[in-house]
């Protein structure tokens, strides 16, 4: 089996449960980089994701661009989300995804204080674009997928929810196994280092 990591940003949202059910059907795991200020509206979804063995990562409190904030405000964005995740699932997140993929300072320094490696991606089907379709998402991801890839998706997007219905069976049929980011990193990168970026450098 070829291990890959499927990741979702900006949830929890209305399609997250649908994604979780499909992952469970195939005994796959994913990583959900959640936005802290959304958890209170759907705590049961985040709890469900964790109980099913999926990983919950920090994606800031309000989806702010951290490089444009003071160190104090940036730390607050991470801290509030960190605490909200811990309160919901009983354990703190151990990884985070930079908003907009922007891993410039002060994020690396603050992430080190939390013990977070910074996780971007290697495959981006641009599912957040207005003209995105399930067919385009599917074809972009499957075109050159290889073991060790980290796929970026967004659970609030309806086209993504539709694409997942095709992608999950395709992964299984083509010998891919979905694991969490924390499981993938030691196999294809290195034991994760706090404050270090893994995946595409965006800016």
mmCIF file of C-alpha atoms in Angstrom:
data_model
loop_
_atom_site.group_PDB
_atom_site.id
_atom_site.type_symbol
_atom_site.label_atom_id
_atom_site.label_comp_id
_atom_site.label_asym_id
_atom_site.label_seq_id
_atom_site.Cartn_x
_atom_site.Cartn_y
_atom_site.Cartn_z
ATOM 1 C CA UNK A 1 0.000 0.000 0.000
ATOM 2 C CA UNK A 2 1.169 3.539 -0.831
ATOM 3 C CA UNK A 3 0.642 5.881 2.098
ATOM 4 C CA UNK A 4 -0.619 9.406 1.442
ATOM 5 C CA UNK A 5 -2.165 12.099 3.648
ATOM 6 C CA UNK A 6 -5.519 13.638 2.828
ATOM 7 C CA UNK A 7 -5.964 16.954 4.640
ATOM 8 C CA UNK A 8 -8.921 19.290 5.049
ATOM 9 C CA UNK A 9 -8.812 22.967 6.028
ATOM 10 C CA UNK A 10 -11.304 25.513 7.396
ATOM 11 C CA UNK A 11 -13.801 23.182 9.075
ATOM 12 C CA UNK A 12 -15.722 21.937 10.788
ATOM 13 C CA UNK A 13 -18.473 22.694 8.310
ATOM 14 C CA UNK A 14 -21.664 21.239 6.865
ATOM 15 C CA UNK A 15 -19.899 18.644 4.695
ATOM 16 C CA UNK A 16 -17.443 17.380 7.316
ATOM 17 C CA UNK A 17 -19.711 14.618 8.630
ATOM 18 C CA UNK A 18 -20.261 13.322 5.106
ATOM 19 C CA UNK A 19 -16.498 13.153 4.583
ATOM 20 C CA UNK A 20 -15.996 11.381 7.922
ATOM 21 C CA UNK A 21 -18.574 8.728 7.106
ATOM 22 C CA UNK A 22 -16.910 7.921 3.803
ATOM 23 C CA UNK A 23 -13.458 7.720 5.393
ATOM 24 C CA UNK A 24 -14.834 5.356 8.033
ATOM 25 C CA UNK A 25 -16.428 3.133 5.384
ATOM 26 C CA UNK A 26 -12.996 2.479 3.851
ATOM 27 C CA UNK A 27 -11.106 2.467 7.170
ATOM 28 C CA UNK A 28 -9.082 5.493 6.052
ATOM 29 C CA UNK A 29 -7.781 8.321 8.227
ATOM 30 C CA UNK A 30 -7.365 12.006 7.356
ATOM 31 C CA UNK A 31 -6.113 15.159 9.013
ATOM 32 C CA UNK A 32 -8.482 18.045 9.694
ATOM 33 C CA UNK A 33 -6.906 21.440 10.219
ATOM 34 C CA UNK A 34 -9.762 23.125 12.027
ATOM 35 C CA UNK A 35 -10.508 26.792 12.510
ATOM 36 C CA UNK A 36 -10.832 27.287 16.250
ATOM 37 C CA UNK A 37 -13.736 29.729 16.235
ATOM 38 C CA UNK A 38 -15.885 27.229 14.303
ATOM 39 C CA UNK A 39 -15.596 24.402 16.811
ATOM 40 C CA UNK A 40 -18.279 25.709 19.177
ATOM 41 C CA UNK A 41 -20.917 25.447 16.435
ATOM 42 C CA UNK A 42 -20.067 21.792 15.672
ATOM 43 C CA UNK A 43 -18.148 20.283 18.586
ATOM 44 C CA UNK A 44 -19.693 16.875 17.995
ATOM 45 C CA UNK A 45 -18.169 16.762 14.506
ATOM 46 C CA UNK A 46 -14.652 17.406 15.806
ATOM 47 C CA UNK A 47 -15.154 14.825 18.560
ATOM 48 C CA UNK A 48 -16.396 12.299 15.997
ATOM 49 C CA UNK A 49 -13.386 12.920 13.757
ATOM 50 C CA UNK A 50 -10.973 12.317 16.613
ATOM 51 C CA UNK A 51 -12.789 9.221 17.887
ATOM 52 C CA UNK A 52 -12.567 7.687 14.414
ATOM 53 C CA UNK A 53 -8.777 8.070 14.523
ATOM 54 C CA UNK A 54 -8.447 11.159 12.372
ATOM 55 C CA UNK A 55 -5.934 13.830 13.321
ATOM 56 C CA UNK A 56 -7.029 17.297 14.414
ATOM 57 C CA UNK A 57 -4.589 20.090 13.616
ATOM 58 C CA UNK A 58 -4.547 23.805 14.389
ATOM 59 C CA UNK A 59 -5.505 26.229 11.604
ATOM 60 C CA UNK A 60 -5.606 29.372 13.783
ATOM 61 C CA UNK A 61 -8.620 30.919 15.473
ATOM 62 C CA UNK A 62 -9.995 33.203 12.725
ATOM 63 C CA UNK A 63 -7.991 32.188 9.619
ATOM 64 C CA UNK A 64 -5.889 35.326 9.937
ATOM 65 C CA UNK A 65 -2.712 35.727 7.896
ATOM 66 C CA UNK A 66 -0.152 35.341 10.664
ATOM 67 C CA UNK A 67 2.690 37.186 8.908
ATOM 68 C CA UNK A 68 0.604 40.361 9.016
ATOM 69 C CA UNK A 69 0.061 40.204 12.783
ATOM 70 C CA UNK A 70 2.168 41.218 15.730
ATOM 71 C CA UNK A 71 3.857 38.381 17.587
ATOM 72 C CA UNK A 72 1.372 38.867 20.430
ATOM 73 C CA UNK A 73 -1.707 38.676 18.193
ATOM 74 C CA UNK A 74 -0.244 35.759 16.254
ATOM 75 C CA UNK A 75 0.371 33.815 19.457
ATOM 76 C CA UNK A 76 -3.221 34.507 20.493
ATOM 77 C CA UNK A 77 -4.534 33.091 17.186
ATOM 78 C CA UNK A 78 -2.717 29.826 17.813
ATOM 79 C CA UNK A 79 -3.355 29.711 21.554
ATOM 80 C CA UNK A 80 -7.127 30.170 21.339
ATOM 81 C CA UNK A 81 -7.467 27.471 18.705
ATOM 82 C CA UNK A 82 -5.066 25.170 20.587
ATOM 83 C CA UNK A 83 -7.130 25.466 23.760
ATOM 84 C CA UNK A 84 -10.455 25.018 21.965
ATOM 85 C CA UNK A 85 -9.275 21.827 20.271
ATOM 86 C CA UNK A 86 -7.942 20.457 23.554
ATOM 87 C CA UNK A 87 -11.237 21.240 25.287
ATOM 88 C CA UNK A 88 -13.232 19.496 22.542
ATOM 89 C CA UNK A 89 -11.251 16.273 22.121
ATOM 90 C CA UNK A 90 -9.314 16.037 25.365
ATOM 91 C CA UNK A 91 -5.864 16.388 23.885
ATOM 92 C CA UNK A 92 -3.970 19.260 22.273
ATOM 93 C CA UNK A 93 -3.102 19.414 18.570
ATOM 94 C CA UNK A 94 0.502 18.570 17.690
ATOM 95 C CA UNK A 95 0.649 20.050 14.174
ATOM 96 C CA UNK A 96 -0.625 23.167 12.437
ATOM 97 C CA UNK A 97 -1.242 24.380 8.924
ATOM 98 C CA UNK A 98 -0.325 27.963 8.058
ATOM 99 C CA UNK A 99 -3.288 29.929 6.736
ATOM 100 C CA UNK A 100 -2.828 30.695 3.019
ATOM 101 C CA UNK A 101 0.256 28.462 3.226
ATOM 102 C CA UNK A 102 2.116 31.511 4.553
ATOM 103 C CA UNK A 103 4.838 30.188 6.857
ATOM 104 C CA UNK A 104 6.810 33.410 7.278
ATOM 105 C CA UNK A 105 7.716 34.839 10.663
ATOM 106 C CA UNK A 106 6.466 35.196 13.293
ATOM 107 C CA UNK A 107 4.767 31.846 12.679
ATOM 108 C CA UNK A 108 7.816 29.516 12.822
ATOM 109 C CA UNK A 109 9.010 31.020 16.098
ATOM 110 C CA UNK A 110 5.579 30.803 17.699
ATOM 111 C CA UNK A 111 4.976 27.309 16.352
ATOM 112 C CA UNK A 112 8.204 26.134 17.985
ATOM 113 C CA UNK A 113 6.851 27.276 21.332
ATOM 114 C CA UNK A 114 3.809 25.069 20.801
ATOM 115 C CA UNK A 115 5.903 22.179 19.485
ATOM 116 C CA UNK A 116 4.142 22.369 16.107
ATOM 117 C CA UNK A 117 5.714 21.404 12.803
ATOM 118 C CA UNK A 118 4.157 23.479 9.993
ATOM 119 C CA UNK A 119 2.312 21.425 7.389
ATOM 120 C CA UNK A 120 1.621 22.661 3.871
ATOM 121 C CA UNK A 121 0.993 20.248 0.977
ATOM 122 C CA UNK A 122 2.388 18.676 -2.168
ATOM 123 C CA UNK A 123 -0.874 18.383 -4.144
ATOM 124 C CA UNK A 124 -3.279 21.327 -4.485
ATOM 125 C CA UNK A 125 -6.374 20.961 -6.715
ATOM 126 C CA UNK A 126 -7.445 24.548 -5.891
ATOM 127 C CA UNK A 127 -10.813 23.312 -4.688
ATOM 128 C CA UNK A 128 -11.566 26.688 -3.064
ATOM 129 C CA UNK A 129 -11.877 28.482 -6.422
ATOM 130 C CA UNK A 130 -15.360 29.587 -7.490
ATOM 131 C CA UNK A 131 -15.214 27.608 -10.731
ATOM 132 C CA UNK A 132 -13.972 24.454 -9.032
ATOM 133 C CA UNK A 133 -15.771 21.227 -9.950
ATOM 134 C CA UNK A 134 -15.675 17.699 -8.578
ATOM 135 C CA UNK A 135 -14.314 16.476 -11.919
ATOM 136 C CA UNK A 136 -11.423 18.949 -11.898
ATOM 137 C CA UNK A 137 -10.548 18.154 -8.290
ATOM 138 C CA UNK A 138 -10.560 14.439 -9.035
ATOM 139 C CA UNK A 139 -8.446 14.698 -12.176
ATOM 140 C CA UNK A 140 -5.898 17.053 -10.607
ATOM 141 C CA UNK A 141 -5.342 14.808 -7.594
ATOM 142 C CA UNK A 142 -5.202 11.514 -9.457
ATOM 143 C CA UNK A 143 -3.066 12.709 -12.396
ATOM 144 C CA UNK A 144 0.344 12.211 -10.779
ATOM 145 C CA UNK A 145 -0.380 11.042 -7.239
ATOM 146 C CA UNK A 146 2.472 9.202 -5.518
ATOM 147 C CA UNK A 147 3.265 7.746 -2.131
ATOM 148 C CA UNK A 148 4.153 10.414 0.416
ATOM 149 C CA UNK A 149 1.935 13.129 -1.054
ATOM 150 C CA UNK A 150 0.016 15.527 1.192
ATOM 151 C CA UNK A 151 -3.242 16.583 -0.475
ATOM 152 C CA UNK A 152 -4.874 19.931 0.329
ATOM 153 C CA UNK A 153 -8.669 20.125 0.388
ATOM 154 C CA UNK A 154 -11.290 22.259 2.149
ATOM 155 C CA UNK A 155 -14.292 20.643 3.808
ATOM 156 C CA UNK A 156 -16.641 23.669 3.441
ATOM 157 C CA UNK A 157 -16.550 23.343 -0.389
ATOM 158 C CA UNK A 158 -19.490 21.500 -2.026
ATOM 159 C CA UNK A 159 -17.383 20.429 -5.016
ATOM 160 C CA UNK A 160 -14.907 18.859 -2.611
ATOM 161 C CA UNK A 161 -17.625 16.849 -0.890
ATOM 162 C CA UNK A 162 -18.710 15.566 -4.313
ATOM 163 C CA UNK A 163 -15.140 14.770 -5.390
ATOM 164 C CA UNK A 164 -14.498 12.789 -2.215
ATOM 165 C CA UNK A 165 -17.259 10.364 -3.224
ATOM 166 C CA UNK A 166 -15.119 9.447 -6.242
ATOM 167 C CA UNK A 167 -11.682 9.867 -4.711
ATOM 168 C CA UNK A 168 -11.998 7.583 -1.695
ATOM 169 C CA UNK A 169 -12.922 4.475 -3.746
ATOM 170 C CA UNK A 170 -10.251 5.410 -6.326
ATOM 171 C CA UNK A 171 -7.571 5.551 -3.631
ATOM 172 C CA UNK A 172 -8.557 2.089 -2.426
ATOM 173 C CA UNK A 173 -8.702 0.605 -5.919
ATOM 174 C CA UNK A 174 -5.292 2.018 -6.845
ATOM 175 C CA UNK A 175 -3.374 0.847 -3.797
ATOM 176 C CA UNK A 176 -3.289 4.080 -1.805
ATOM 177 C CA UNK A 177 -3.731 4.111 1.956
ATOM 178 C CA UNK A 178 -4.808 7.264 3.760
ATOM 179 C CA UNK A 179 -2.928 7.987 6.976
ATOM 180 C CA UNK A 180 -2.621 11.038 9.206
ATOM 181 C CA UNK A 181 0.058 13.652 8.593
ATOM 182 C CA UNK A 182 1.834 12.693 11.811
ATOM 183 C CA UNK A 183 2.024 9.095 10.579
ATOM 184 C CA UNK A 184 3.234 10.155 7.128
ATOM 185 C CA UNK A 185 6.041 12.545 8.098
ATOM 186 C CA UNK A 186 8.503 10.044 9.629
ATOM 187 C CA UNK A 187 8.076 7.702 6.652
ATOM 188 C CA UNK A 188 8.615 10.199 3.834
ATOM 189 C CA UNK A 189 10.174 13.296 5.378
ATOM 190 C CA UNK A 190 11.722 13.015 8.847
ATOM 191 C CA UNK A 191 10.611 12.911 12.459
ATOM 192 C CA UNK A 192 8.710 16.214 12.573
ATOM 193 C CA UNK A 193 10.630 19.217 13.869
ATOM 194 C CA UNK A 194 8.784 22.068 15.652
ATOM 195 C CA UNK A 195 8.708 25.255 13.590
ATOM 196 C CA UNK A 196 9.865 23.532 10.396
ATOM 197 C CA UNK A 197 7.775 23.655 7.218
ATOM 198 C CA UNK A 198 6.866 20.462 5.369
ATOM 199 C CA UNK A 199 5.401 20.612 1.883
ATOM 200 C CA UNK A 200 5.202 23.428 -0.635
ATOM 201 C CA UNK A 201 6.681 26.825 0.198
ATOM 202 C CA UNK A 202 3.996 29.281 -0.889
ATOM 203 C CA UNK A 203 5.580 32.673 -0.128
#
